[in-house]
Every structure is written in structure tokens, then in C-alpha cells.
Amino acid sequence: MTDAPADPVAGDAADAAAGPFPRFPRKGRSYLKVLAEVHRRRKPQRYFEIGVNLGASMACFGCDSVGVDPQMGRVANDFTRGKSRVFLFQMTSDDFFASEDLFRYLPGGYDVAFLDGMHQYEYLLRDFINTERYAHPGSIVFLHDCIPINAEMTERRPHPAARRDPVYRSAWTGDVWKLVPILQRYRPDLTMTVLDSAPTGLVALTGLDPTSRRLGDHYAQIVKAFDAVDLTDDALAGYIESLGVVDPDVFLAGLEPLADRPVP
């Protein structure tokens, strides 16, 4: 999420929805703390990220890493710490996958991937399709920003001046929340865990299948079906209720270190 303030809201979702500006903030530990704990518990050797920005999420991982972002921010985090090899590509993720082979930089594929690129669902859909091709049986993919705090921040392009809620006026998740129902419909074989991670949730995906072509084969159909789908405040409440959101600490408690895998 872009420029999110600290969570100012207390109480459950029903209380939040009842206020003058309906809000559905996450209550669990922040996504950066979750990612750092994933590194501590999972002990990954290879990490892949789309959406480097200032390097905060990449700094959570002390292993060989590949980061892709068309506009790297003015990096304010020591994301090279603990890493023997770091590869940064200042290009769009579409261009990266069209021109590069991730196996060249992360032999055997990634152990953990974090997808936080362009906040429009079709971009994230393509990022997931392309990223899954480099998964192995123990890989985890995390999707960011799929539980928006309010409906306003899900607009396709941010228009802060038109927002009603002054607290989250500059926050923007876009419509990447659509990946949840898309994957539920088209990839029920995946194991999806939706984490109550502040500020706008994390979706953990396991059981990845690098041979699957279902999403790619149905891409045009998916876009046609989901382009016109929008979230109102009421629809957002129902969407969140349907997710079966899990406390991040419960998810983290179930993680075990990856066994050392030989590099091909």
C-alpha cells in the first residue's frame, strides 16, 4: 500500500464499518515483521521480489536475492546486509520475464517470493503467472495489499483529492484484491492463507505448480470477467468476512526451515 498512516482505528470490523468513514484495518503484526519472521523461521536461500521501492521488504531477507522495479526509490534500507548476491533490475516485471531467466540468478528457483508491484490486478495476475514458473515444492509466494482498509483505496488510479476519508486519503492498494477470488475460482489447487497483517494484509500461497497453464490460458476470460468488478463499502465488508483471515502468528508458528536443497 502507498503512504499508509499508522492504524488509527480500534475495535472490530463491525465497529469500524459503523463510523462516518467505513474502515477495516488489519490487527496483526505488520507485513514487514511477518516477512522478517518468515526469513528467521524458514531460512530461505533464494528470494525474489517485484516492487523493491525503498528496499524495506528486501531488507527482511539475508540471502541471495533478485529485485525488480521500474522505478527504484531512494533506497533507505540496508537491503544488501547478509546477502552474498543481489541482482536488481530497473524495468517492468513484464520486461523482466520477457528478457531474463530467473533460474540464471536463483538456480533451482526461489524459496520465498514477494509480489508488490503495480497495484492493478491484471499486473499482479501476470506477475503471479510468471513467478510461479520458477517455484519448487517448498516455495511460498506472498501477495501484498489484498485486504484494503476502505473501498476508496481500491480505485484503479489514485485520486486523493476526491477521497472522503482524510486519514487514508493518500493510501492506494488498487484493485489487486481481485487476485483472491481469481485464484479461488481458477486455481483451487493452491493453498491460500490470508493473513491479518497490518496494514493491508498478506496472502500466502503454497502448493505452487510451475507446470500449470490454467491462468495463462484463461487470462483474457479472467480480465473480461473482473474488469468491471468494483468494491463498495458494503461489498468490502462481505469480501473480508469471506476470507477466513488468519492471525499471522498462527501461520508463522507452522513454518519449518527448508531442508538444504542442492543447487542444480
PDB file of C-alpha atoms in Angstrom:
ATOM      1  CA  MET A   1       0.000   0.000   0.000  1.00  0.00           C
ATOM      2  CA  THR A   2       1.237   3.501  -0.794  1.00  0.00           C
ATOM      3  CA  ASP A   3       1.742   6.014   2.025  1.00  0.00           C
ATOM      4  CA  ALA A   4      -0.408   4.357   4.686  1.00  0.00           C
ATOM      5  CA  PRO A   5      -0.571   6.101   8.054  1.00  0.00           C
ATOM      6  CA  ALA A   6      -0.450   4.243  11.319  1.00  0.00           C
ATOM      7  CA  ASP A   7      -3.725   2.497  12.090  1.00  0.00           C
ATOM      8  CA  PRO A   8      -5.912   4.991  13.986  1.00  0.00           C
ATOM      9  CA  VAL A   9      -8.868   2.682  14.400  1.00  0.00           C
ATOM     10  CA  ALA A  10      -9.684   0.384  17.292  1.00  0.00           C
ATOM     11  CA  GLY A  11     -12.460  -2.167  17.622  1.00  0.00           C
ATOM     12  CA  ASP A  12     -13.697  -4.925  15.372  1.00  0.00           C
ATOM     13  CA  ALA A  13     -14.757  -4.694  11.744  1.00  0.00           C
ATOM     14  CA  ALA A  14     -18.375  -4.035  12.651  1.00  0.00           C
ATOM     15  CA  ASP A  15     -17.405  -1.026  14.760  1.00  0.00           C
ATOM     16  CA  ALA A  16     -15.130   0.253  12.003  1.00  0.00           C
ATOM     17  CA  ALA A  17     -17.850  -0.100   9.404  1.00  0.00           C
ATOM     18  CA  ALA A  18     -20.318   1.811  11.568  1.00  0.00           C
ATOM     19  CA  GLY A  19     -18.291   5.050  11.636  1.00  0.00           C
ATOM     20  CA  PRO A  20     -18.620   8.015   9.278  1.00  0.00           C
ATOM     21  CA  PHE A  21     -15.827   6.550   7.142  1.00  0.00           C
ATOM     22  CA  PRO A  22     -16.032   2.739   6.978  1.00  0.00           C
ATOM     23  CA  ARG A  23     -12.608   1.237   7.701  1.00  0.00           C
ATOM     24  CA  PHE A  24     -11.421  -2.328   8.020  1.00  0.00           C
ATOM     25  CA  PRO A  25      -7.834  -2.141   9.328  1.00  0.00           C
ATOM     26  CA  ARG A  26      -5.744  -5.230   9.939  1.00  0.00           C
ATOM     27  CA  LYS A  27      -4.813  -6.006  13.538  1.00  0.00           C
ATOM     28  CA  GLY A  28      -1.900  -8.450  13.216  1.00  0.00           C
ATOM     29  CA  ARG A  29       1.822  -7.753  13.079  1.00  0.00           C
ATOM     30  CA  SER A  30       2.969  -5.646  10.137  1.00  0.00           C
ATOM     31  CA  TYR A  31       3.781  -7.274   6.841  1.00  0.00           C
ATOM     32  CA  LEU A  32       7.467  -6.341   7.191  1.00  0.00           C
ATOM     33  CA  LYS A  33       7.647  -8.057  10.575  1.00  0.00           C
ATOM     34  CA  VAL A  34       5.920 -11.087   9.081  1.00  0.00           C
ATOM     35  CA  LEU A  35       8.424 -11.247   6.227  1.00  0.00           C
ATOM     36  CA  ALA A  36      11.353 -10.892   8.631  1.00  0.00           C
ATOM     37  CA  GLU A  37       9.964 -13.731  10.733  1.00  0.00           C
ATOM     38  CA  VAL A  38       9.464 -15.853   7.617  1.00  0.00           C
ATOM     39  CA  HIS A  39      13.173 -15.429   6.948  1.00  0.00           C
ATOM     40  CA  ARG A  40      14.092 -16.337  10.517  1.00  0.00           C
ATOM     41  CA  ARG A  41      11.927 -19.444  10.625  1.00  0.00           C
ATOM     42  CA  ARG A  42      12.070 -20.652   7.027  1.00  0.00           C
ATOM     43  CA  LYS A  43      15.774 -19.916   6.482  1.00  0.00           C
ATOM     44  CA  PRO A  44      15.430 -19.373   2.732  1.00  0.00           C
ATOM     45  CA  GLN A  45      18.464 -19.318   0.471  1.00  0.00           C
ATOM     46  CA  ARG A  46      16.860 -17.589  -2.524  1.00  0.00           C
ATOM     47  CA  TYR A  47      14.426 -14.650  -2.527  1.00  0.00           C
ATOM     48  CA  PHE A  48      12.567 -12.931  -5.366  1.00  0.00           C
ATOM     49  CA  GLU A  49      10.706  -9.631  -5.202  1.00  0.00           C
ATOM     50  CA  ILE A  50       8.660  -7.464  -7.538  1.00  0.00           C
ATOM     51  CA  GLY A  51       8.247  -3.902  -6.257  1.00  0.00           C
ATOM     52  CA  VAL A  52      11.511  -3.041  -4.478  1.00  0.00           C
ATOM     53  CA  ASN A  53      10.735   0.656  -3.925  1.00  0.00           C
ATOM     54  CA  LEU A  54      12.865   1.739  -0.923  1.00  0.00           C
ATOM     55  CA  GLY A  55      14.159  -1.744  -0.162  1.00  0.00           C
ATOM     56  CA  ALA A  56      12.296  -2.254   3.127  1.00  0.00           C
ATOM     57  CA  SER A  57      10.903  -5.680   2.266  1.00  0.00           C
ATOM     58  CA  MET A  58      14.104  -6.889   0.618  1.00  0.00           C
ATOM     59  CA  ALA A  59      15.976  -5.927   3.793  1.00  0.00           C
ATOM     60  CA  CYS A  60      13.969  -8.607   5.621  1.00  0.00           C
ATOM     61  CA  PHE A  61      15.863 -11.378   3.823  1.00  0.00           C
ATOM     62  CA  GLY A  62      19.547 -12.200   4.238  1.00  0.00           C
ATOM     63  CA  CYS A  63      20.043 -14.498   1.259  1.00  0.00           C
ATOM     64  CA  ASP A  64      20.671 -14.340  -2.479  1.00  0.00           C
ATOM     65  CA  SER A  65      18.012 -12.013  -3.883  1.00  0.00           C
ATOM     66  CA  VAL A  66      16.566 -10.700  -7.121  1.00  0.00           C
ATOM     67  CA  GLY A  67      14.529  -7.490  -7.155  1.00  0.00           C
ATOM     68  CA  VAL A  68      12.536  -5.954  -9.995  1.00  0.00           C
ATOM     69  CA  ASP A  69      11.126  -2.416 -10.064  1.00  0.00           C
ATOM     70  CA  PRO A  70      10.821   0.049 -12.962  1.00  0.00           C
ATOM     71  CA  GLN A  71      11.483   2.984 -10.632  1.00  0.00           C
ATOM     72  CA  MET A  72      13.695   2.169  -7.690  1.00  0.00           C
ATOM     73  CA  GLY A  73      13.131   4.604  -4.863  1.00  0.00           C
ATOM     74  CA  ARG A  74      15.863   6.402  -2.988  1.00  0.00           C
ATOM     75  CA  VAL A  75      16.812   3.315  -1.040  1.00  0.00           C
ATOM     76  CA  ALA A  76      16.687   3.994   2.692  1.00  0.00           C
ATOM     77  CA  ASN A  77      17.289   0.448   3.886  1.00  0.00           C
ATOM     78  CA  ASP A  78      20.422  -1.681   4.011  1.00  0.00           C
ATOM     79  CA  PHE A  79      18.890  -4.443   1.939  1.00  0.00           C
ATOM     80  CA  THR A  80      22.310  -5.859   0.988  1.00  0.00           C
ATOM     81  CA  ARG A  81      23.067  -6.946   4.558  1.00  0.00           C
ATOM     82  CA  GLY A  82      23.612 -10.701   4.835  1.00  0.00           C
ATOM     83  CA  LYS A  83      23.378 -11.230   1.089  1.00  0.00           C
ATOM     84  CA  SER A  84      26.207 -12.696  -0.961  1.00  0.00           C
ATOM     85  CA  ARG A  85      24.488 -11.862  -4.230  1.00  0.00           C
ATOM     86  CA  VAL A  86      21.892  -9.207  -5.066  1.00  0.00           C
ATOM     87  CA  PHE A  87      20.540  -8.616  -8.557  1.00  0.00           C
ATOM     88  CA  LEU A  88      18.425  -5.519  -9.242  1.00  0.00           C
ATOM     89  CA  PHE A  89      16.533  -4.915 -12.461  1.00  0.00           C
ATOM     90  CA  GLN A  90      15.148  -1.434 -13.059  1.00  0.00           C
ATOM     91  CA  MET A  91      12.484  -2.454 -15.550  1.00  0.00           C
ATOM     92  CA  THR A  92       8.870  -3.550 -15.546  1.00  0.00           C
ATOM     93  CA  SER A  93       8.166  -7.072 -14.423  1.00  0.00           C
ATOM     94  CA  ASP A  94       6.719  -7.854 -17.863  1.00  0.00           C
ATOM     95  CA  ASP A  95      10.014  -6.800 -19.447  1.00  0.00           C
ATOM     96  CA  PHE A  96      11.987  -8.777 -16.882  1.00  0.00           C
ATOM     97  CA  PHE A  97      10.180 -12.017 -17.587  1.00  0.00           C
ATOM     98  CA  ALA A  98      10.359 -11.409 -21.334  1.00  0.00           C
ATOM     99  CA  SER A  99      14.126 -10.888 -21.306  1.00  0.00           C
ATOM    100  CA  GLU A 100      15.509 -12.756 -18.295  1.00  0.00           C
ATOM    101  CA  ASP A 101      15.584 -16.295 -16.931  1.00  0.00           C
ATOM    102  CA  LEU A 102      15.203 -16.181 -13.149  1.00  0.00           C
ATOM    103  CA  PHE A 103      16.921 -19.568 -12.866  1.00  0.00           C
ATOM    104  CA  ARG A 104      20.103 -17.862 -14.066  1.00  0.00           C
ATOM    105  CA  TYR A 105      20.205 -15.790 -10.882  1.00  0.00           C
ATOM    106  CA  LEU A 106      18.414 -18.112  -8.453  1.00  0.00           C
ATOM    107  CA  PRO A 107      19.323 -21.654  -9.547  1.00  0.00           C
ATOM    108  CA  GLY A 108      16.625 -24.073  -8.501  1.00  0.00           C
ATOM    109  CA  GLY A 109      14.070 -21.281  -8.138  1.00  0.00           C
ATOM    110  CA  TYR A 110      13.086 -19.033  -5.256  1.00  0.00           C
ATOM    111  CA  ASP A 111      12.268 -20.189  -1.733  1.00  0.00           C
ATOM    112  CA  VAL A 112      10.206 -17.066  -0.997  1.00  0.00           C
ATOM    113  CA  ALA A 113       8.722 -14.503  -3.390  1.00  0.00           C
ATOM    114  CA  PHE A 114       7.001 -11.228  -2.525  1.00  0.00           C
ATOM    115  CA  LEU A 115       4.825  -9.599  -5.184  1.00  0.00           C
ATOM    116  CA  ASP A 116       4.112  -5.917  -4.546  1.00  0.00           C
ATOM    117  CA  GLY A 117       4.360  -4.294  -7.953  1.00  0.00           C
ATOM    118  CA  MET A 118       1.833  -2.246  -9.904  1.00  0.00           C
ATOM    119  CA  HIS A 119      -1.436  -2.008  -7.955  1.00  0.00           C
ATOM    120  CA  GLN A 120      -3.724  -3.095 -10.766  1.00  0.00           C
ATOM    121  CA  TYR A 121      -4.960  -6.655 -10.668  1.00  0.00           C
ATOM    122  CA  GLU A 122      -4.010  -7.688 -14.210  1.00  0.00           C
ATOM    123  CA  TYR A 123      -0.384  -6.752 -13.493  1.00  0.00           C
ATOM    124  CA  LEU A 124      -0.345  -8.842 -10.332  1.00  0.00           C
ATOM    125  CA  LEU A 125      -2.048 -11.680 -12.191  1.00  0.00           C
ATOM    126  CA  ARG A 126       0.704 -11.675 -14.825  1.00  0.00           C
ATOM    127  CA  ASP A 127       3.356 -11.378 -12.115  1.00  0.00           C
ATOM    128  CA  PHE A 128       1.979 -14.441 -10.365  1.00  0.00           C
ATOM    129  CA  ILE A 129       1.669 -16.425 -13.599  1.00  0.00           C
ATOM    130  CA  ASN A 130       5.285 -15.679 -14.480  1.00  0.00           C
ATOM    131  CA  THR A 131       6.642 -16.089 -10.953  1.00  0.00           C
ATOM    132  CA  GLU A 132       5.010 -19.479 -10.420  1.00  0.00           C
ATOM    133  CA  ARG A 133       7.062 -20.899 -13.299  1.00  0.00           C
ATOM    134  CA  TYR A 134      10.154 -20.652 -11.080  1.00  0.00           C
ATOM    135  CA  ALA A 135       8.680 -22.280  -7.974  1.00  0.00           C
ATOM    136  CA  HIS A 136       9.746 -25.550  -6.368  1.00  0.00           C
ATOM    137  CA  PRO A 137       7.702 -27.744  -3.988  1.00  0.00           C
ATOM    138  CA  GLY A 138       8.756 -25.746  -0.914  1.00  0.00           C
ATOM    139  CA  SER A 139       8.288 -22.253  -2.368  1.00  0.00           C
ATOM    140  CA  ILE A 140       5.998 -19.633  -0.827  1.00  0.00           C
ATOM    141  CA  VAL A 141       4.608 -16.632  -2.712  1.00  0.00           C
ATOM    142  CA  PHE A 142       3.269 -13.641  -0.771  1.00  0.00           C
ATOM    143  CA  LEU A 143       0.840 -11.156  -2.319  1.00  0.00           C
ATOM    144  CA  HIS A 144       0.528  -7.729  -0.704  1.00  0.00           C
ATOM    145  CA  ASP A 145      -2.393  -5.276  -0.357  1.00  0.00           C
ATOM    146  CA  CYS A 146      -5.250  -7.728  -0.947  1.00  0.00           C
ATOM    147  CA  ILE A 147      -7.260  -6.577   2.120  1.00  0.00           C
ATOM    148  CA  PRO A 148      -7.900  -2.854   1.610  1.00  0.00           C
ATOM    149  CA  ILE A 149      -8.781  -0.748   4.651  1.00  0.00           C
ATOM    150  CA  ASN A 150     -11.547   1.069   2.820  1.00  0.00           C
ATOM    151  CA  ALA A 151     -13.208   0.904  -0.580  1.00  0.00           C
ATOM    152  CA  GLU A 152     -11.778   4.243  -1.729  1.00  0.00           C
ATOM    153  CA  MET A 153      -8.221   2.974  -1.886  1.00  0.00           C
ATOM    154  CA  THR A 154      -9.217   0.224  -4.341  1.00  0.00           C
ATOM    155  CA  GLU A 155      -9.705   2.649  -7.237  1.00  0.00           C
ATOM    156  CA  ARG A 156      -7.787   1.784 -10.392  1.00  0.00           C
ATOM    157  CA  ARG A 157      -5.873   5.049 -10.312  1.00  0.00           C
ATOM    158  CA  PRO A 158      -5.405   7.106  -7.156  1.00  0.00           C
ATOM    159  CA  HIS A 159      -7.403  10.330  -6.888  1.00  0.00           C
ATOM    160  CA  PRO A 160      -6.588  11.575  -3.357  1.00  0.00           C
ATOM    161  CA  ALA A 161      -8.415  14.884  -3.750  1.00  0.00           C
ATOM    162  CA  ALA A 162     -11.704  13.087  -4.342  1.00  0.00           C
ATOM    163  CA  ARG A 163     -11.468  10.890  -1.235  1.00  0.00           C
ATOM    164  CA  ARG A 164     -13.902  11.239   1.677  1.00  0.00           C
ATOM    165  CA  ASP A 165     -11.730   9.666   4.377  1.00  0.00           C
ATOM    166  CA  PRO A 166      -8.984  12.173   5.280  1.00  0.00           C
ATOM    167  CA  VAL A 167      -6.886   9.648   7.218  1.00  0.00           C
ATOM    168  CA  TYR A 168      -6.288   7.323   4.265  1.00  0.00           C
ATOM    169  CA  ARG A 169      -6.500   9.926   1.518  1.00  0.00           C
ATOM    170  CA  SER A 170      -3.089   9.086   0.060  1.00  0.00           C
ATOM    171  CA  ALA A 171      -3.228   5.311   0.594  1.00  0.00           C
ATOM    172  CA  TRP A 172      -3.683   3.186  -2.514  1.00  0.00           C
ATOM    173  CA  THR A 173      -3.971  -0.576  -2.799  1.00  0.00           C
ATOM    174  CA  GLY A 174      -5.605  -0.513  -6.198  1.00  0.00           C
ATOM    175  CA  ASP A 175      -7.721  -3.487  -7.173  1.00  0.00           C
ATOM    176  CA  VAL A 176      -5.192  -6.256  -6.529  1.00  0.00           C
ATOM    177  CA  TRP A 177      -7.723  -7.720  -4.056  1.00  0.00           C
ATOM    178  CA  LYS A 178      -9.265  -9.357  -7.129  1.00  0.00           C
ATOM    179  CA  LEU A 179      -6.442 -11.911  -7.149  1.00  0.00           C
ATOM    180  CA  VAL A 180      -8.071 -13.669  -4.205  1.00  0.00           C
ATOM    181  CA  PRO A 181     -11.358 -14.547  -5.965  1.00  0.00           C
ATOM    182  CA  ILE A 182      -9.496 -15.169  -9.227  1.00  0.00           C
ATOM    183  CA  LEU A 183      -7.219 -17.746  -7.634  1.00  0.00           C
ATOM    184  CA  GLN A 184     -10.084 -19.272  -5.701  1.00  0.00           C
ATOM    185  CA  ARG A 185     -12.005 -19.766  -8.940  1.00  0.00           C
ATOM    186  CA  TYR A 186      -9.248 -20.745 -11.343  1.00  0.00           C
ATOM    187  CA  ARG A 187      -6.612 -22.297  -9.059  1.00  0.00           C
ATOM    188  CA  PRO A 188      -8.376 -24.162  -6.260  1.00  0.00           C
ATOM    189  CA  ASP A 189      -5.365 -26.491  -6.181  1.00  0.00           C
ATOM    190  CA  LEU A 190      -3.317 -23.780  -4.466  1.00  0.00           C
ATOM    191  CA  THR A 191      -3.202 -23.495  -0.690  1.00  0.00           C
ATOM    192  CA  MET A 192      -4.161 -19.918   0.142  1.00  0.00           C
ATOM    193  CA  THR A 193      -3.767 -18.413   3.616  1.00  0.00           C
ATOM    194  CA  VAL A 194      -4.958 -14.826   4.091  1.00  0.00           C
ATOM    195  CA  LEU A 195      -3.033 -13.169   6.917  1.00  0.00           C
ATOM    196  CA  ASP A 196      -4.361 -10.406   9.174  1.00  0.00           C
ATOM    197  CA  SER A 197      -1.165  -8.443   8.637  1.00  0.00           C
ATOM    198  CA  ALA A 198      -1.131  -4.661   9.007  1.00  0.00           C
ATOM    199  CA  PRO A 199      -1.858  -2.517   7.232  1.00  0.00           C
ATOM    200  CA  THR A 200      -3.481  -4.224   4.214  1.00  0.00           C
ATOM    201  CA  GLY A 201      -2.956  -7.946   4.598  1.00  0.00           C
ATOM    202  CA  LEU A 202      -0.732 -10.630   3.132  1.00  0.00           C
ATOM    203  CA  VAL A 203      -1.815 -13.627   1.086  1.00  0.00           C
ATOM    204  CA  ALA A 204       0.452 -16.678   1.380  1.00  0.00           C
ATOM    205  CA  LEU A 205       0.333 -19.179  -1.474  1.00  0.00           C
ATOM    206  CA  THR A 206       1.835 -22.653  -1.306  1.00  0.00           C
ATOM    207  CA  GLY A 207       1.354 -25.853  -3.265  1.00  0.00           C
ATOM    208  CA  LEU A 208       2.600 -23.986  -6.323  1.00  0.00           C
ATOM    209  CA  ASP A 209       2.688 -25.736  -9.685  1.00  0.00           C
ATOM    210  CA  PRO A 210       5.258 -24.388 -12.169  1.00  0.00           C
ATOM    211  CA  THR A 211       3.703 -26.508 -14.920  1.00  0.00           C
ATOM    212  CA  SER A 212       0.210 -25.028 -14.564  1.00  0.00           C
ATOM    213  CA  ARG A 213      -1.006 -23.012 -17.549  1.00  0.00           C
ATOM    214  CA  ARG A 214      -4.595 -22.544 -16.406  1.00  0.00           C
ATOM    215  CA  LEU A 215      -4.308 -18.851 -15.523  1.00  0.00           C
ATOM    216  CA  GLY A 216      -2.419 -18.029 -18.685  1.00  0.00           C
ATOM    217  CA  ASP A 217      -4.828 -19.969 -20.865  1.00  0.00           C
ATOM    218  CA  HIS A 218      -7.803 -18.146 -19.301  1.00  0.00           C
ATOM    219  CA  TYR A 219      -6.162 -14.718 -18.972  1.00  0.00           C
ATOM    220  CA  ALA A 220      -8.422 -12.913 -21.459  1.00  0.00           C
ATOM    221  CA  GLN A 221     -11.513 -14.519 -19.941  1.00  0.00           C
ATOM    222  CA  ILE A 222     -10.435 -13.518 -16.435  1.00  0.00           C
ATOM    223  CA  VAL A 223      -9.800  -9.899 -17.400  1.00  0.00           C
ATOM    224  CA  LYS A 224     -13.131  -9.681 -19.200  1.00  0.00           C
ATOM    225  CA  ALA A 225     -14.941 -11.029 -16.138  1.00  0.00           C
ATOM    226  CA  PHE A 226     -13.158  -8.940 -13.494  1.00  0.00           C
ATOM    227  CA  ASP A 227     -12.554  -5.600 -15.211  1.00  0.00           C
ATOM    228  CA  ALA A 228     -15.983  -4.271 -14.266  1.00  0.00           C
ATOM    229  CA  VAL A 229     -15.966  -5.577 -10.685  1.00  0.00           C
ATOM    230  CA  ASP A 230     -15.674  -2.856  -8.031  1.00  0.00           C
ATOM    231  CA  LEU A 231     -15.841  -2.773  -4.239  1.00  0.00           C
ATOM    232  CA  THR A 232     -18.335  -0.624  -2.343  1.00  0.00           C
ATOM    233  CA  ASP A 233     -18.080  -0.263   1.426  1.00  0.00           C
ATOM    234  CA  ASP A 234     -20.743  -2.949   1.902  1.00  0.00           C
ATOM    235  CA  ALA A 235     -19.127  -5.264  -0.627  1.00  0.00           C
ATOM    236  CA  LEU A 236     -15.750  -4.802   1.070  1.00  0.00           C
ATOM    237  CA  ALA A 237     -17.218  -5.877   4.407  1.00  0.00           C
ATOM    238  CA  GLY A 238     -18.614  -9.027   2.814  1.00  0.00           C
ATOM    239  CA  TYR A 239     -15.373  -9.735   0.972  1.00  0.00           C
ATOM    240  CA  ILE A 240     -13.308  -9.519   4.157  1.00  0.00           C
ATOM    241  CA  GLU A 241     -15.810 -11.665   6.044  1.00  0.00           C
ATOM    242  CA  SER A 242     -15.435 -14.373   3.391  1.00  0.00           C
ATOM    243  CA  LEU A 243     -11.653 -14.574   3.616  1.00  0.00           C
ATOM    244  CA  GLY A 244     -11.240 -16.565   6.812  1.00  0.00           C
ATOM    245  CA  VAL A 245      -8.397 -14.273   7.842  1.00  0.00           C
ATOM    246  CA  VAL A 246      -5.680 -15.942   9.934  1.00  0.00           C
ATOM    247  CA  ASP A 247      -3.527 -14.407  12.672  1.00  0.00           C
ATOM    248  CA  PRO A 248      -0.005 -14.108  11.213  1.00  0.00           C
ATOM    249  CA  ASP A 249       1.473 -15.638  14.357  1.00  0.00           C
ATOM    250  CA  VAL A 250      -0.557 -18.808  13.805  1.00  0.00           C
ATOM    251  CA  PHE A 251       0.747 -19.064  10.252  1.00  0.00           C
ATOM    252  CA  LEU A 252       4.329 -18.360  11.305  1.00  0.00           C
ATOM    253  CA  ALA A 253       4.194 -20.974  14.050  1.00  0.00           C
ATOM    254  CA  GLY A 254       3.639 -23.625  11.391  1.00  0.00           C
ATOM    255  CA  LEU A 255       6.682 -22.723   9.311  1.00  0.00           C
ATOM    256  CA  GLU A 256       9.693 -25.009   9.392  1.00  0.00           C
ATOM    257  CA  PRO A 257      13.181 -24.455   7.976  1.00  0.00           C
ATOM    258  CA  LEU A 258      13.630 -25.536   4.401  1.00  0.00           C
ATOM    259  CA  ALA A 259      15.856 -28.557   4.118  1.00  0.00           C
ATOM    260  CA  ASP A 260      19.070 -27.733   2.303  1.00  0.00           C
ATOM    261  CA  ARG A 261      18.369 -28.258  -1.359  1.00  0.00           C
ATOM    262  CA  PRO A 262      21.211 -28.935  -3.762  1.00  0.00           C
ATOM    263  CA  VAL A 263      21.546 -26.245  -6.399  1.00  0.00           C
ATOM    264  CA  PRO A 264      21.150 -27.724  -9.894  1.00  0.00           C
TER     265      PRO A 264
END
